[in-house]
Short mmCIF file of C-alpha atoms in Angstrom, two decimals:
data_model
loop_
_atom_site.label_atom_id
_atom_site.label_comp_id
_atom_site.label_asym_id
_atom_site.label_seq_id
_atom_site.Cartn_x
_atom_site.Cartn_y
_atom_site.Cartn_z
CA MET A 1 0.00 0.00 0.00
CA ASN A 2 1.16 3.51 -0.73
CA ARG A 3 -0.33 5.38 2.14
CA ASN A 4 0.29 8.86 0.73
CA ARG A 5 -1.51 8.25 -2.60
CA TYR A 6 -5.27 8.82 -2.47
CA VAL A 7 -7.88 8.26 -5.15
CA ILE A 8 -10.91 10.46 -5.60
CA THR A 9 -13.48 8.70 -7.77
CA GLY A 10 -17.15 8.42 -8.58
CA GLY A 11 -19.47 8.65 -11.51
CA PRO A 12 -19.36 11.53 -13.97
CA GLY A 13 -20.43 15.03 -13.00
CA VAL A 14 -20.24 14.70 -9.22
CA GLY A 15 -17.65 17.39 -8.47
CA LYS A 16 -14.43 15.32 -8.52
CA THR A 17 -12.49 17.78 -10.63
CA ALA A 18 -13.64 20.76 -8.57
CA LEU A 19 -12.52 18.97 -5.39
CA ILE A 20 -9.18 17.98 -6.96
CA ASN A 21 -8.59 21.57 -8.07
CA GLU A 22 -9.42 22.83 -4.58
CA LEU A 23 -6.98 20.33 -3.04
CA GLU A 24 -4.34 21.65 -5.43
CA ARG A 25 -5.09 25.25 -4.43
CA TYR A 26 -4.78 24.10 -0.82
CA GLY A 27 -1.21 22.96 -1.60
CA PHE A 28 -1.54 19.23 -2.28
CA GLN A 29 0.08 17.49 -5.22
CA ILE A 30 -2.57 16.20 -7.59
CA VAL A 31 -2.79 14.02 -10.68
CA HIS A 32 -5.50 15.08 -13.11
CA GLU A 33 -7.93 12.62 -14.66
CA GLU A 34 -6.59 10.91 -17.77
CA ALA A 35 -9.92 10.34 -19.53
CA ARG A 36 -10.68 13.93 -20.47
CA SER A 37 -7.20 14.57 -21.89
CA ILE A 38 -7.35 11.31 -23.86
CA ILE A 39 -10.74 12.25 -25.30
CA LYS A 40 -9.53 15.74 -26.21
CA ARG A 41 -6.37 14.37 -27.91
CA GLN A 42 -8.32 11.71 -29.80
CA VAL A 43 -10.88 14.27 -31.03
CA GLU A 44 -8.12 16.72 -32.06
CA THR A 45 -6.18 14.06 -33.98
CA GLY A 46 -9.19 12.23 -35.41
CA GLY A 47 -8.29 9.13 -33.40
CA ASP A 48 -10.58 6.20 -32.68
CA GLY A 49 -9.73 5.84 -28.96
CA LEU A 50 -13.01 7.32 -27.82
CA PRO A 51 -15.73 5.80 -25.64
CA TRP A 52 -18.26 6.31 -28.45
CA LYS A 53 -15.97 4.81 -31.14
CA ASP A 54 -13.48 2.15 -30.02
CA LYS A 55 -14.10 1.37 -26.35
CA SER A 56 -11.26 -1.19 -26.16
CA LEU A 57 -8.69 1.24 -27.52
CA TYR A 58 -10.02 3.96 -25.20
CA ALA A 59 -9.64 1.60 -22.20
CA GLU A 60 -6.11 0.69 -23.30
CA LEU A 61 -5.16 4.37 -23.59
CA MET A 62 -6.65 5.08 -20.15
CA LEU A 63 -4.83 2.16 -18.52
CA ASN A 64 -1.49 3.07 -20.09
CA ALA A 65 -1.85 6.73 -19.08
CA SER A 66 -2.85 5.80 -15.52
CA LEU A 67 0.12 3.45 -15.16
CA GLN A 68 2.48 6.06 -16.56
CA THR A 69 1.35 8.75 -14.11
CA TYR A 70 1.38 6.29 -11.20
CA ARG A 71 4.97 5.29 -12.05
CA LYS A 72 6.00 8.92 -12.42
CA VAL A 73 4.65 9.77 -8.97
CA SER A 74 6.34 6.64 -7.54
CA ALA A 75 9.70 7.53 -9.12
CA ASP A 76 9.56 10.85 -7.28
CA HIS A 77 9.97 8.97 -3.94
CA SER A 78 8.16 11.83 -2.28
CA THR A 79 6.41 11.39 1.02
CA GLU A 80 3.99 14.17 0.04
CA THR A 81 0.31 13.34 -0.06
CA VAL A 82 -0.88 12.97 -3.67
CA PHE A 83 -4.49 12.92 -4.85
CA PHE A 84 -5.40 11.11 -8.08
CA ASP A 85 -8.52 12.18 -9.98
CA ARG A 86 -9.51 8.56 -10.64
CA GLY A 87 -7.24 5.55 -10.30
CA ILE A 88 -6.26 2.44 -12.21
CA ILE A 89 -9.28 0.58 -10.81
CA ASP A 90 -11.53 3.09 -12.59
CA THR A 91 -10.24 1.72 -15.91
CA PHE A 92 -10.94 -1.84 -14.77
CA CYS A 93 -14.45 -0.76 -13.82
CA TYR A 94 -14.96 0.85 -17.22
CA MET A 95 -13.77 -2.34 -18.94
CA HIS A 96 -16.17 -4.41 -16.84
CA MET A 97 -19.09 -2.07 -17.55
CA GLU A 98 -18.39 -2.18 -21.30
CA ASN A 99 -17.80 -5.96 -21.35
CA ILE A 100 -14.21 -5.51 -22.51
CA PRO A 101 -12.28 -8.65 -21.58
CA PHE A 102 -9.04 -8.29 -19.68
CA SER A 103 -6.44 -10.89 -18.91
CA GLU A 104 -5.30 -12.18 -15.55
CA GLU A 105 -2.06 -10.30 -16.17
CA ILE A 106 -3.93 -7.01 -16.40
CA SER A 107 -5.89 -7.89 -13.28
CA LYS A 108 -2.59 -8.35 -11.41
CA ILE A 109 -1.82 -4.70 -12.06
CA ALA A 110 -4.30 -3.89 -9.29
CA GLU A 111 -2.14 -5.82 -6.81
CA LYS A 112 1.11 -4.20 -7.91
CA TYR A 113 -0.02 -0.59 -8.20
CA ARG A 114 -1.79 0.15 -4.92
CA TYR A 115 -3.08 3.40 -3.51
CA ASN A 116 -3.95 4.23 0.08
CA LYS A 117 -6.56 1.74 1.27
CA LYS A 118 -9.01 4.62 1.78
CA VAL A 119 -10.60 5.70 -1.49
CA PHE A 120 -12.84 8.75 -1.62
CA ILE A 121 -15.97 8.36 -3.75
CA LEU A 122 -18.33 11.18 -4.58
CA PRO A 123 -21.99 10.16 -4.89
CA PRO A 124 -24.34 11.07 -7.73
CA TRP A 125 -25.70 14.59 -7.30
CA LYS A 126 -28.42 15.48 -9.77
CA GLU A 127 -28.43 19.18 -8.91
CA ILE A 128 -24.84 19.65 -10.17
CA TYR A 129 -24.81 17.07 -12.98
CA GLU A 130 -24.19 18.49 -16.47
CA ASN A 131 -23.21 17.07 -19.83
CA ASP A 132 -20.44 18.58 -21.96
CA ASN A 133 -18.23 17.70 -24.93
CA GLU A 134 -16.44 14.91 -23.04
CA ARG A 135 -19.29 13.85 -20.72
CA LYS A 136 -22.12 12.34 -22.69
CA GLN A 137 -23.60 9.90 -20.12
CA THR A 138 -27.23 10.15 -19.07
CA TRP A 139 -28.13 10.70 -15.42
CA GLU A 140 -29.09 7.00 -15.12
CA GLU A 141 -25.66 6.01 -16.49
CA ALA A 142 -24.01 8.34 -13.97
CA GLU A 143 -25.85 6.64 -11.10
CA PHE A 144 -24.97 3.19 -12.45
CA THR A 145 -21.31 4.20 -12.81
CA PHE A 146 -21.19 5.28 -9.16
CA GLN A 147 -22.44 1.86 -8.00
CA GLN A 148 -20.02 0.06 -10.30
CA MET A 149 -17.06 2.16 -9.11
CA LYS A 150 -17.92 1.46 -5.50
CA THR A 151 -18.17 -2.27 -6.21
CA ALA A 152 -14.90 -2.31 -8.16
CA TYR A 153 -12.86 -0.66 -5.40
CA LEU A 154 -14.38 -2.95 -2.77
CA LYS A 155 -13.50 -5.96 -4.97
CA TYR A 156 -9.85 -4.87 -4.91
CA ASN A 157 -9.90 -4.51 -1.11
CA TYR A 158 -10.12 -0.78 -0.74
CA GLU A 159 -12.14 0.98 1.95
CA VAL A 160 -14.59 3.20 0.08
CA ILE A 161 -15.39 6.45 1.87
CA GLU A 162 -18.34 8.40 0.54
CA VAL A 163 -17.72 12.14 0.49
CA PRO A 164 -20.92 13.87 1.63
CA LYS A 165 -22.69 16.31 -0.66
CA GLY A 166 -22.05 19.86 0.41
CA THR A 167 -20.11 22.96 -0.43
CA LEU A 168 -16.65 22.63 -1.88
CA ALA A 169 -15.21 23.86 1.43
CA GLU A 170 -17.15 21.19 3.34
CA ARG A 171 -15.98 18.45 1.02
CA LEU A 172 -12.39 19.67 1.24
CA LYS A 173 -12.54 19.71 5.03
CA PHE A 174 -13.99 16.19 5.07
CA VAL A 175 -11.26 14.74 2.82
CA ILE A 176 -8.41 16.51 4.62
CA GLY A 177 -9.80 15.35 7.96
CA ILE A 178 -9.77 11.70 6.86
CA VAL A 179 -6.26 12.04 5.37
CA ASN A 180 -4.89 13.66 8.53
CA GLU A 181 -6.51 10.98 10.67
CA SER A 182 -5.13 8.21 8.41
CA GLU A 183 -1.61 9.59 8.41
CA TYR A 184 -1.70 9.77 12.20
CA THR A 185 -3.12 6.25 12.73
CA ASP A 186 -1.12 4.53 9.95
CA ARG A 187 2.24 5.33 11.54
#
């Protein structure tokens, strides 16, 4: 386990990016979500690695990007707390939801590349949910994704902590409180 690497996850449109950006403004090191940048690059270059074109290629690009950023953070050997906007397990969840087969070898990646056992998940929140150029899921798909993400992280033996709905400041305070408590008790 890498106790200083935390994942913030959930379905689409629940405020993950806003929370990640606020954590960054608060002084934490963060790793931005790979999916949006992959989608933007694929659209710009006319690539097929898009969730509405070639789901398998999109999953492969997401997994490779997630592994690359995880390795980069690991190579830093920093003891700083790092927050990831989604983790490797999110890609596995996507593959499962889209019925994309993955080998036992890929599944072993989850054992090798571990985050802190406490994973923060943001629940569906209809009042803030919006679609955009990269987010095309319906509200029902967003709710389903939340349940699947929660199940996926539990399957890989993470403790899933639901971040309560509230203001950005309240959510920030909640996450920092759990992190501070974990760092104190994990010593």
